[in-house]
Coordinates of C-alpha atoms in Angstrom, one line a residue:
Chain A
M1292 CA 25.1 53.2 -41.5
L1293 CA 27.2 54.0 -38.5
L1294 CA 29.8 55.5 -40.8
D1295 CA 27.2 58.1 -41.9
K1296 CA 27.7 59.6 -38.4
S1297 CA 30.1 62.5 -37.7
I1298 CA 33.4 61.9 -36.0
L1299 CA 32.0 63.6 -32.9
E1300 CA 28.9 61.3 -32.8
L1301 CA 31.1 58.3 -33.2
L1302 CA 33.5 59.3 -30.4
T1303 CA 30.6 60.2 -28.1
G1304 CA 29.0 56.9 -28.9
Y1305 CA 32.3 55.0 -28.0
K1306 CA 32.5 56.9 -24.7
N1307 CA 29.0 56.2 -23.5
K1308 CA 29.1 52.6 -24.9
S1309 CA 26.2 53.1 -27.3
I1310 CA 28.4 52.4 -30.3
D1311 CA 31.0 49.6 -30.4
P1312 CA 34.1 50.6 -32.4
V1313 CA 34.4 47.0 -33.6
D1314 CA 31.0 47.4 -35.4
V1315 CA 32.3 50.5 -37.1
I1316 CA 35.5 48.8 -38.3
N1317 CA 33.4 45.8 -39.5
E1318 CA 31.2 48.2 -41.4
A1319 CA 34.2 49.8 -43.1
Y1320 CA 35.6 46.5 -44.1
G1321 CA 32.2 45.5 -45.4
Q1322 CA 32.2 48.6 -47.7
I1323 CA 35.8 47.8 -48.8
D1324 CA 34.9 44.3 -49.7
K1325 CA 31.8 45.4 -51.7
Y1326 CA 33.3 48.4 -53.6
S1327 CA 37.0 48.8 -53.4
S1328 CA 38.0 46.5 -56.3
K1329 CA 35.0 47.6 -58.4
L1330 CA 36.0 51.2 -58.1
N1331 CA 39.8 50.8 -57.7
T1332 CA 39.5 52.8 -54.5
L1333 CA 42.3 51.3 -52.4
I1334 CA 45.7 49.9 -53.5
T1335 CA 46.4 48.0 -50.3
V1336 CA 44.1 46.9 -47.5
R1337 CA 45.3 46.0 -44.0
D1338 CA 44.4 42.7 -42.5
K1339 CA 41.2 43.1 -40.5
Q1340 CA 42.2 40.8 -37.6
E1341 CA 45.4 42.8 -37.2
V1342 CA 43.3 46.0 -37.0
L1343 CA 40.9 44.5 -34.4
D1344 CA 43.8 43.2 -32.4
F1345 CA 45.4 46.6 -32.5
L1346 CA 42.1 48.2 -31.3
K1347 CA 42.2 46.1 -28.2
T1348 CA 45.6 47.6 -27.2
L1349 CA 44.4 51.2 -27.4
D1350 CA 43.5 53.5 -24.5
S1351 CA 39.9 54.5 -25.1
S1352 CA 40.5 58.0 -23.8
L1353 CA 42.7 58.9 -26.8
P1354 CA 41.3 61.8 -28.9
L1355 CA 40.7 59.7 -32.1
Y1356 CA 40.2 56.4 -30.4
G1357 CA 39.2 53.5 -32.7
L1358 CA 38.5 55.6 -35.8
P1359 CA 39.4 53.7 -39.0
Y1360 CA 41.2 55.8 -41.6
I1361 CA 42.7 55.6 -45.1
L1362 CA 45.9 57.3 -46.2
K1363 CA 46.7 58.3 -49.7
D1364 CA 49.4 55.8 -50.9
S1365 CA 51.9 58.6 -50.9
Y1366 CA 52.6 58.3 -47.2
A1367 CA 55.3 56.1 -45.8
T1368 CA 53.9 53.5 -43.4
T1369 CA 55.6 50.6 -41.6
E1370 CA 52.5 48.5 -41.6
L1371 CA 51.6 48.5 -45.4
R1372 CA 53.6 49.0 -48.5
T1373 CA 53.8 52.5 -50.0
T1374 CA 53.5 52.5 -53.8
C1375 CA 52.5 56.1 -54.7
A1376 CA 50.5 54.2 -57.3
S1377 CA 53.6 53.4 -59.3
K1378 CA 55.0 49.9 -60.1
I1379 CA 58.4 51.5 -59.3
L1380 CA 57.5 51.2 -55.6
D1381 CA 55.4 48.1 -56.0
N1382 CA 57.0 46.2 -53.1
Y1383 CA 58.4 49.2 -51.1
L1384 CA 58.0 48.7 -47.4
S1385 CA 59.0 51.9 -45.5
P1386 CA 61.3 51.4 -42.5
Y1387 CA 59.7 54.6 -41.0
D1388 CA 56.3 56.3 -40.6
A1389 CA 55.3 59.6 -42.1
T1390 CA 54.7 62.2 -39.3
V1391 CA 51.0 62.5 -40.2
H1392 CA 50.5 58.8 -39.8
K1393 CA 52.5 58.7 -36.6
K1394 CA 50.4 61.5 -35.1
L1395 CA 47.1 59.8 -36.0
K1396 CA 48.3 56.5 -34.7
E1397 CA 49.3 58.1 -31.4
A1398 CA 45.9 59.7 -31.2
G1399 CA 44.2 56.3 -31.4
A1400 CA 43.1 56.3 -35.0
I1401 CA 43.7 53.0 -37.0
L1402 CA 45.1 52.8 -40.5
I1403 CA 43.0 50.3 -42.5
G1404 CA 44.2 50.9 -46.1
K1405 CA 46.1 53.0 -48.6
G1406 CA 44.1 54.9 -51.3
N1407 CA 44.6 55.0 -55.0
Q1408 CA 45.9 58.1 -56.8
D1409 CA 47.6 59.3 -59.9
A1410 CA 51.1 57.9 -59.7
W1411 CA 53.4 60.5 -57.9
G1412 CA 50.5 62.9 -57.8
H1413 CA 50.7 63.5 -61.5
G1414 CA 47.1 64.1 -62.6
A1415 CA 43.7 65.4 -61.7
S1416 CA 41.7 62.2 -62.2
T1417 CA 43.4 59.0 -60.7
E1418 CA 43.6 57.7 -64.3
N1419 CA 47.4 57.7 -64.2
S1420 CA 47.6 54.9 -61.7
D1421 CA 49.4 51.6 -62.1
Y1422 CA 46.8 50.0 -60.0
G1423 CA 43.7 50.6 -62.2
M1424 CA 41.9 53.9 -63.0
G1425 CA 40.0 55.2 -60.0
K1426 CA 36.2 55.2 -60.7
N1427 CA 33.7 57.8 -59.4
P1428 CA 31.3 56.2 -56.9
W1429 CA 28.6 58.6 -58.2
D1430 CA 29.0 57.3 -61.8
P1431 CA 31.6 54.6 -62.3
T1432 CA 32.0 55.4 -66.0
R1433 CA 33.6 58.7 -64.9
V1434 CA 36.8 59.6 -63.2
V1435 CA 37.0 59.9 -59.4
G1436 CA 39.2 63.0 -59.6
G1437 CA 42.7 63.4 -58.3
S1438 CA 45.3 63.0 -57.6
S1439 CA 44.0 61.9 -54.2
G1440 CA 41.0 60.1 -55.8
G1441 CA 41.1 56.9 -53.7
P1442 CA 41.0 58.5 -50.2
A1443 CA 38.2 60.8 -51.3
A1444 CA 36.1 58.0 -52.7
A1445 CA 36.8 55.9 -49.6
V1446 CA 35.1 58.7 -47.5
A1447 CA 32.2 59.0 -49.9
T1448 CA 31.6 55.2 -49.9
R1449 CA 32.0 55.0 -46.1
M1450 CA 35.1 52.7 -46.1
C1451 CA 36.5 54.9 -43.3
A1452 CA 35.7 57.6 -40.8
F1453 CA 38.1 60.1 -42.5
A1454 CA 41.1 60.0 -44.9
I1455 CA 44.3 61.9 -45.5
G1456 CA 45.1 63.3 -49.0
E1457 CA 47.9 65.4 -50.4
D1458 CA 47.3 68.6 -52.3
T1459 CA 49.9 70.2 -54.6
G1460 CA 47.9 71.7 -57.4
G1461 CA 44.4 70.7 -56.3
S1462 CA 44.8 67.0 -55.4
I1463 CA 42.5 67.2 -52.3
R1464 CA 40.2 69.9 -53.6
N1465 CA 39.3 68.4 -56.9
P1466 CA 38.3 64.9 -55.7
A1467 CA 36.5 66.4 -52.6
A1468 CA 34.2 68.3 -55.0
W1469 CA 33.6 65.3 -57.3
N1470 CA 32.8 62.9 -54.5
N1471 CA 30.5 65.2 -52.4
I1472 CA 32.8 65.3 -49.4
S1473 CA 34.7 68.0 -47.5
G1474 CA 38.4 68.5 -48.0
L1475 CA 41.0 70.9 -46.8
R1476 CA 44.1 72.2 -48.4
V1477 CA 46.1 73.6 -45.5
T1478 CA 48.4 76.6 -45.3
Y1479 CA 51.8 75.5 -46.7
G1480 CA 53.7 74.3 -43.6
R1481 CA 50.7 73.8 -41.3
V1482 CA 51.1 70.0 -41.4
S1483 CA 54.4 68.2 -41.6
R1484 CA 55.3 66.7 -45.0
Y1485 CA 57.8 64.3 -43.5
G1486 CA 57.3 60.9 -45.0
C1487 CA 55.1 62.1 -47.9
V1488 CA 56.5 61.1 -51.3
A1489 CA 57.5 64.5 -52.7
Y1490 CA 55.9 65.8 -55.9
A1491 CA 56.6 69.6 -56.0
S1492 CA 58.1 70.3 -52.6
S1493 CA 57.4 74.1 -52.6
M1494 CA 53.6 73.4 -52.9
D1495 CA 53.0 69.9 -51.4
T1496 CA 50.6 70.0 -48.5
V1497 CA 49.1 67.3 -46.2
G1498 CA 45.4 67.6 -45.5
P1499 CA 42.2 65.8 -44.4
F1500 CA 39.1 64.5 -46.1
G1501 CA 35.9 64.1 -44.1
K1502 CA 32.1 64.2 -44.3
T1503 CA 31.9 67.7 -42.8
A1504 CA 33.9 70.8 -41.9
A1505 CA 33.5 69.9 -38.3
D1506 CA 35.2 66.5 -38.9
L1507 CA 38.1 68.2 -40.7
A1508 CA 38.5 70.4 -37.6
I1509 CA 38.9 67.5 -35.3
I1510 CA 41.5 65.8 -37.6
L1511 CA 43.4 69.0 -38.3
K1512 CA 44.0 69.6 -34.6
V1513 CA 45.8 66.3 -34.3
I1514 CA 47.9 66.5 -37.5
A1515 CA 48.9 70.2 -37.5
G1516 CA 52.0 71.6 -35.9
P1517 CA 55.8 72.0 -36.3
D1518 CA 58.0 68.9 -36.9
V1519 CA 61.7 68.8 -36.4
Y1520 CA 61.9 66.5 -39.4
D1521 CA 60.3 69.1 -41.8
G1522 CA 62.2 72.4 -41.9
T1523 CA 59.3 74.0 -43.8
S1524 CA 56.7 73.1 -41.1
A1525 CA 55.3 76.2 -39.4
P1526 CA 56.0 77.1 -35.8
H1527 CA 52.6 78.8 -35.4
E1528 CA 50.5 77.6 -32.5
V1529 CA 47.8 75.1 -33.3
P1530 CA 44.4 76.3 -32.2
D1531 CA 41.6 74.0 -31.0
Y1532 CA 39.9 74.1 -34.4
N1533 CA 36.9 72.2 -33.1
L1534 CA 36.2 74.7 -30.3
E1535 CA 36.8 77.6 -32.8
L1536 CA 34.1 76.3 -35.2
T1537 CA 31.3 78.1 -33.5
K1538 CA 33.3 81.3 -32.9
T1539 CA 33.4 82.3 -36.5
P1540 CA 31.5 85.6 -37.0
N1541 CA 28.5 85.7 -39.4
K1542 CA 29.4 89.1 -40.8
L1543 CA 32.4 88.2 -42.9
K1544 CA 33.3 89.9 -46.1
I1545 CA 33.2 87.3 -48.9
G1546 CA 35.2 88.3 -52.0
I1547 CA 34.0 87.2 -55.5
A1548 CA 36.1 87.8 -58.5
P1549 CA 34.2 87.9 -61.8
E1550 CA 37.4 86.9 -63.7
M1551 CA 37.2 83.5 -62.0
F1552 CA 33.7 82.9 -63.5
G1553 CA 34.7 83.3 -67.1
A1554 CA 35.2 81.2 -70.2
G1555 CA 35.8 77.5 -69.7
L1556 CA 33.7 77.3 -66.6
D1557 CA 30.6 75.0 -66.8
Q1558 CA 27.5 77.2 -66.6
E1559 CA 25.8 75.0 -63.9
I1560 CA 29.0 75.1 -61.8
S1561 CA 29.0 78.9 -62.1
N1562 CA 25.4 79.2 -61.1
N1563 CA 25.9 76.8 -58.2
A1564 CA 28.7 79.0 -56.8
Q1565 CA 26.4 82.1 -57.1
D1566 CA 23.7 80.2 -55.2
F1567 CA 26.3 79.3 -52.6
A1568 CA 27.1 83.0 -52.3
S1569 CA 23.5 83.9 -51.9
K1570 CA 23.2 81.4 -49.0
L1571 CA 26.2 83.0 -47.3
A1572 CA 24.5 86.4 -47.7
E1573 CA 21.3 85.0 -46.1
L1574 CA 23.5 83.9 -43.2
G1575 CA 24.5 87.6 -42.7
H1576 CA 27.8 87.7 -44.7
Q1577 CA 28.6 90.5 -47.1
L1578 CA 29.4 89.8 -50.7
I1579 CA 32.1 92.0 -52.2
D1580 CA 33.4 92.3 -55.8
I1581 CA 37.1 91.8 -56.0
S1582 CA 39.5 91.6 -58.9
L1583 CA 41.7 88.4 -59.4
P1584 CA 42.8 88.3 -63.1
V1585 CA 45.1 85.4 -62.4
A1586 CA 43.6 82.0 -63.3
E1587 CA 45.4 81.6 -66.6
I1588 CA 48.8 82.8 -65.5
S1589 CA 48.6 80.8 -62.3
D1590 CA 47.9 77.6 -64.1
A1591 CA 50.8 78.2 -66.6
A1592 CA 53.2 79.1 -63.8
Y1593 CA 52.2 76.0 -61.9
Y1594 CA 52.8 73.8 -64.9
I1595 CA 56.3 75.2 -65.1
L1596 CA 57.2 75.0 -61.4
A1597 CA 55.6 71.6 -60.6
P1598 CA 57.3 69.7 -63.4
S1599 CA 60.6 71.4 -62.6
E1600 CA 60.4 70.4 -59.0
T1601 CA 59.2 66.9 -59.8
S1602 CA 62.0 66.3 -62.3
S1603 CA 64.4 66.9 -59.5
N1604 CA 62.4 65.0 -56.8
L1605 CA 61.9 61.9 -58.9
G1606 CA 65.6 61.8 -59.8
R1607 CA 66.1 59.7 -56.6
Y1608 CA 64.2 56.7 -58.0
D1609 CA 67.2 54.9 -59.4
G1610 CA 66.2 51.4 -58.4
I1611 CA 69.4 50.9 -56.3
R1612 CA 68.5 51.5 -52.6
Y1613 CA 64.8 50.7 -53.2
G1614 CA 62.3 50.4 -55.9
N1615 CA 62.3 49.2 -59.5
T1616 CA 63.8 50.8 -62.6
R1617 CA 62.8 54.1 -64.3
D1618 CA 61.2 52.5 -67.4
L1619 CA 58.2 51.9 -65.2
F1620 CA 57.2 55.6 -65.0
T1621 CA 53.9 56.2 -66.7
Q1622 CA 53.7 58.4 -69.8
E1623 CA 52.3 61.2 -67.8
S1624 CA 55.1 61.1 -65.3
M1625 CA 57.7 60.9 -68.1
R1626 CA 56.2 64.0 -69.8
R1627 CA 56.3 66.0 -66.5
I1628 CA 59.9 64.9 -65.8
M1629 CA 61.1 65.8 -69.3
V1630 CA 59.2 69.1 -69.3
G1631 CA 60.8 70.0 -66.0
T1632 CA 64.3 68.9 -67.2
Y1633 CA 63.9 71.2 -70.2
E1634 CA 62.7 74.2 -68.2
L1635 CA 65.6 73.9 -65.8
S1636 CA 68.3 73.4 -68.4
S1637 CA 70.7 76.2 -69.2
G1638 CA 69.3 78.6 -71.9
Y1639 CA 65.7 78.0 -70.9
Y1640 CA 65.9 78.5 -67.1
D1641 CA 65.3 82.3 -67.3
A1642 CA 62.5 82.0 -69.9
F1643 CA 60.6 79.4 -68.0
Y1644 CA 61.6 78.7 -64.4
R1645 CA 62.7 82.1 -63.3
K1646 CA 59.7 83.7 -65.1
A1647 CA 57.3 81.4 -63.2
L1648 CA 59.0 82.4 -59.9
K1649 CA 58.3 86.0 -60.7
I1650 CA 54.7 85.3 -61.6
R1651 CA 54.5 83.7 -58.1
T1652 CA 55.4 87.1 -56.6
L1653 CA 52.8 88.8 -58.8
L1654 CA 50.1 86.3 -57.5
I1655 CA 51.1 86.9 -53.9
K1656 CA 50.7 90.7 -54.3
T1657 CA 47.4 90.3 -56.2
F1658 CA 45.9 88.1 -53.5
Q1659 CA 47.3 90.4 -50.7
K1660 CA 45.4 93.3 -52.3
A1661 CA 42.2 91.2 -52.5
F1662 CA 42.5 90.2 -48.9
E1663 CA 42.6 93.9 -47.9
Q1664 CA 39.0 94.1 -49.1
C1665 CA 37.7 90.7 -47.9
D1666 CA 38.1 87.9 -45.3
V1667 CA 37.4 85.0 -47.5
I1668 CA 37.5 84.5 -51.3
L1669 CA 34.8 82.3 -52.9
L1670 CA 36.1 80.3 -56.0
P1671 CA 34.5 77.6 -58.1
E1672 CA 36.3 74.3 -57.5
N1673 CA 36.4 72.3 -60.8
P1674 CA 35.8 74.1 -64.1
I1675 CA 34.1 71.0 -65.5
M1676 CA 32.2 67.9 -64.2
P1677 CA 34.2 64.6 -64.0
P1678 CA 35.0 63.4 -67.5
K1679 CA 34.5 59.9 -68.8
L1680 CA 37.3 57.5 -67.9
G1681 CA 40.2 57.7 -70.3
D1682 CA 39.3 61.2 -71.7
L1683 CA 41.9 63.2 -69.8
I1684 CA 44.7 60.7 -70.0
S1685 CA 45.7 61.4 -73.6
D1686 CA 44.9 65.1 -73.4
P1687 CA 47.6 67.0 -71.4
L1688 CA 45.9 70.4 -72.0
A1689 CA 42.6 69.3 -70.6
N1690 CA 44.4 67.7 -67.7
M1691 CA 46.2 71.0 -66.9
L1692 CA 43.0 73.1 -67.3
A1693 CA 41.2 70.9 -64.7
D1694 CA 43.4 72.7 -62.1
L1695 CA 42.6 76.2 -63.3
Y1696 CA 41.0 77.4 -60.0
N1697 CA 43.3 75.4 -57.8
T1698 CA 46.8 76.4 -58.8
P1699 CA 46.5 80.1 -57.8
V1700 CA 46.0 79.0 -54.2
S1701 CA 48.8 76.5 -54.3
L1702 CA 51.3 79.0 -55.5
I1703 CA 50.6 81.6 -52.8
G1704 CA 50.5 79.0 -50.0
S1705 CA 47.0 79.8 -48.7
P1706 CA 44.5 77.4 -47.2
S1707 CA 41.4 76.4 -49.1
L1708 CA 38.3 74.5 -47.9
V1709 CA 36.2 72.6 -50.4
I1710 CA 32.6 71.7 -49.3
P1711 CA 29.7 70.2 -51.2
S1712 CA 27.3 72.8 -52.6
G1713 CA 24.8 71.0 -54.7
F1714 CA 24.3 68.8 -57.7
H1715 CA 24.5 69.1 -61.4
K1716 CA 21.5 68.1 -63.6
N1717 CA 23.5 65.0 -64.5
G1718 CA 23.2 63.9 -60.9
L1719 CA 26.9 64.5 -60.0
P1720 CA 28.0 66.6 -57.0
I1721 CA 29.5 70.1 -57.2
G1722 CA 31.8 71.7 -54.6
V1723 CA 33.0 75.3 -53.9
Q1724 CA 36.3 76.6 -52.6
L1725 CA 36.6 79.0 -49.7
V1726 CA 40.1 80.5 -49.7
G1727 CA 41.6 82.5 -46.8
K1728 CA 44.8 84.2 -45.7
K1729 CA 47.6 82.0 -44.5
F1730 CA 46.8 80.2 -41.2
S1731 CA 43.1 81.1 -41.4
E1732 CA 41.9 77.5 -41.3
S1733 CA 39.7 78.2 -38.2
L1734 CA 37.8 80.9 -40.1
L1735 CA 37.3 78.7 -43.2
L1736 CA 36.2 75.7 -41.2
G1737 CA 33.8 77.9 -39.2
L1738 CA 32.3 79.3 -42.3
G1739 CA 31.9 75.9 -43.9
H1740 CA 30.3 74.7 -40.7
Q1741 CA 27.8 77.5 -40.7
Y1742 CA 26.8 76.6 -44.3
Q1743 CA 26.5 72.9 -43.4
Q1744 CA 24.3 73.7 -40.4
V1745 CA 21.6 75.1 -42.8
T1746 CA 22.1 72.9 -45.8
E1747 CA 22.0 69.1 -46.4
W1748 CA 24.1 68.6 -49.6
H1749 CA 27.0 67.1 -47.5
T1750 CA 24.7 64.4 -46.0
R1751 CA 24.1 62.7 -49.4
S1752 CA 26.2 59.7 -50.3
P1753 CA 26.3 57.8 -53.6
Q1754 CA 23.7 55.1 -54.2
L1755 CA 25.9 52.2 -55.3
Chain B
M937 CA 61.6 83.2 -75.6
K938 CA 60.8 82.4 -79.2
A939 CA 57.3 83.0 -80.5
K940 CA 56.6 79.3 -81.1
V941 CA 58.1 76.4 -79.4
I942 CA 59.0 73.5 -81.7
I943 CA 60.0 70.3 -80.0
T944 CA 61.8 67.7 -82.2
T945 CA 62.1 64.0 -81.8
D946 CA 65.9 64.4 -81.2
Q947 CA 65.2 66.9 -78.4
V948 CA 62.9 64.5 -76.6
K949 CA 65.4 61.7 -77.0
H950 CA 68.1 64.0 -75.5
L951 CA 65.8 65.0 -72.6
A952 CA 65.0 61.3 -71.9
K953 CA 68.7 60.6 -71.8
L954 CA 69.3 63.5 -69.3
A955 CA 66.5 62.3 -67.1
A956 CA 67.5 58.7 -67.4
L957 CA 64.2 57.6 -68.9
P958 CA 64.2 54.6 -71.2
L959 CA 61.6 55.4 -74.0
S960 CA 59.8 53.1 -76.3
D961 CA 59.4 54.3 -79.9
D962 CA 55.6 54.4 -79.4
R963 CA 55.9 56.6 -76.3
L964 CA 58.5 58.8 -77.9
K965 CA 56.1 59.6 -80.8
K966 CA 53.3 60.5 -78.4
L967 CA 55.5 62.6 -76.1
V968 CA 56.8 64.9 -78.8
G969 CA 53.4 66.3 -79.4
Q970 CA 52.4 66.3 -75.7
I971 CA 55.5 68.2 -74.7
E972 CA 55.0 70.7 -77.5
T973 CA 51.4 71.3 -76.3
T974 CA 52.6 71.8 -72.7
F975 CA 55.1 74.5 -73.8
E976 CA 52.5 76.2 -76.0
Y977 CA 50.3 76.4 -72.9
V978 CA 52.9 77.7 -70.4
Q979 CA 54.3 80.1 -73.0
T980 CA 51.2 82.3 -72.5
L981 CA 53.2 83.8 -69.6
E982 CA 55.2 85.7 -72.1
K983 CA 52.4 88.3 -72.3
T984 CA 52.9 89.2 -68.6
D985 CA 55.6 91.8 -67.8
T986 CA 57.6 90.6 -64.9
T987 CA 60.7 92.9 -65.2
T988 CA 60.2 94.7 -61.9
L989 CA 59.3 91.6 -59.9
D990 CA 61.5 89.6 -57.5
E991 CA 61.4 85.8 -57.5
T992 CA 59.5 83.8 -54.9
N993 CA 61.2 80.6 -54.2
Q994 CA 59.3 79.6 -51.1
V995 CA 56.2 80.8 -49.2
T996 CA 57.0 79.8 -45.6
G997 CA 58.6 83.1 -44.6
L998 CA 61.0 81.1 -42.5
T999 CA 64.8 81.4 -42.8
N1000 CA 67.7 79.4 -41.6
V1001 CA 65.7 76.6 -39.9
M1002 CA 68.1 74.6 -37.7
R1003 CA 67.7 71.4 -35.7
E1004 CA 69.8 70.6 -32.6
D1005 CA 73.1 69.0 -33.4
I1006 CA 72.5 65.8 -31.6
I1007 CA 72.0 62.2 -32.9
D1008 CA 68.3 61.2 -33.0
D1009 CA 68.4 57.4 -32.4
S1010 CA 64.7 57.1 -33.2
R1011 CA 65.5 58.0 -36.8
T1012 CA 68.6 55.8 -37.3
F1013 CA 68.3 52.8 -39.5
T1014 CA 70.0 49.5 -38.8
Q1015 CA 72.0 48.2 -41.7
E1016 CA 69.3 45.6 -42.3
Q1017 CA 66.6 48.3 -42.5
A1018 CA 68.6 50.4 -44.9
L1019 CA 69.0 47.4 -47.2
Q1020 CA 65.6 45.9 -46.8
N1021 CA 64.2 47.4 -50.0
A1022 CA 67.3 47.0 -52.2
K1023 CA 67.0 44.5 -55.1
H1024 CA 70.8 43.8 -55.0
S1025 CA 73.1 43.9 -51.9
H1026 CA 76.3 42.1 -51.1
N1027 CA 78.0 41.8 -47.7
G1028 CA 75.9 44.6 -46.3
Y1029 CA 76.5 47.0 -49.3
F1030 CA 74.2 48.2 -52.0
V1031 CA 75.2 46.8 -55.4
V1032 CA 75.3 49.5 -58.1
P1033 CA 75.7 49.3 -61.9
A1034 CA 79.3 49.7 -63.0
I1035 CA 80.3 53.1 -64.4
F1036 CA 83.9 52.3 -65.4
V1037 CA 84.5 49.0 -67.1
A1038 CA 88.1 47.9 -67.9
E1039 CA 88.7 47.6 -71.6
D1040 CA 90.3 44.2 -71.5
N1041 CA 87.1 42.8 -69.9

């Protein structure tokens, strides 16, 4: 398939006329027609003729010329409705574009659809969607992961050249691992959140999904940078991530914390991460023991702060200026809103919300200490393999534990790259997390690229 | 914090009222247990001593971010755009549910 090719190969092919972007777009629509409604991958698909007409208007020298992409349905777009997978926004057509969408459009990429997700980002499975439970392309009886499950599956099934997810407590990382693709949670503030439906504003981040770390580098360069419409966007200069890929040294110190490989972690996932570490050692990197006794407290603190923030953020959906009435929230969203309301109420604020804010300081200090000893921290991604559809939906505890290795990174604002690292004996893919200091995306992508140069896990796609 | 969080049906009803969430009886029943489970989980933080720690409210390191005090026309909605997603509008206004209703009505 043309869409098995990397972004660089596609762009080079467009330039030397060996590949016609029309063929790539046709191929993407072919995959959408075949699999999207079967797997509940996309919520809304753009009219193909409109896309092909738009392609004709584009300047072929643009950096992402002609590349078809999928956005998580949490991004405001003027071309397609934005539901955030909730019937509350079933017919909502935004009068403005999210900054990430605007930047991609201006770079020549073409939006072709909006991906399924847990409504409002509430979940780690895409089961809590009002548009059908997202199914895993590697085994459709299992969850696709989430909350950005649709965009992740769209990359895995070659419905697009790349996709944009949103990660608050693991929503890019979890489905990247369960779909055998690469995904990047960026440093908080690296990419503008303007036009992204807010879940927990102090942790929401906008990031790319792709087939390789190199693909992510190309996309990140386009979407990163300060934005006057987002006061939390970072003023830091945007490096040429693609050029930096090959500059990453092969003598990095890789920190591994035994506490992060304890109870609750699937044994094969644990072994897989160890194998991954050995491969990095073969490449010349040095493995270092560090201490990070933070998984449980992070997850608990996250599940105080995120519901508190979401109870406030979702207060705006009153059905007056836009959208439908609040009875249409899913049970999962109602639980989170009410938990947050309780934690922020007088008498409980100190015990829950303020306590969690202090835990956040403790985490930042613990990670600072760890980063004095190493450049990158290797963590498992998911503690378990994707459950059967419906299993997580009625089990809030299991749902929260799915984010065990994700939430520490979310709370400290660091970037984290997830890349494919092998397969479980049940045939499903496994991924690992590479976590760095703030604004170390170049280093993480470079390390991921080194690994992908000598392995082939990332080249496999699901046999549908 | 108390040793064990017990969430009652009345409390959940009260929370639903505060958050303006209409709850069916079936959902109410399920949510009582789920909310209790959530609190049992997050209460594990009690074991961690945080007395000497400051709070972290945000991780950007930025303070007092200002924009220029000028009108940005590219971000101004027309009245039509502002109303395009409203279910009920009248003469260019949003229609909202009444809060005060005269007694003799």
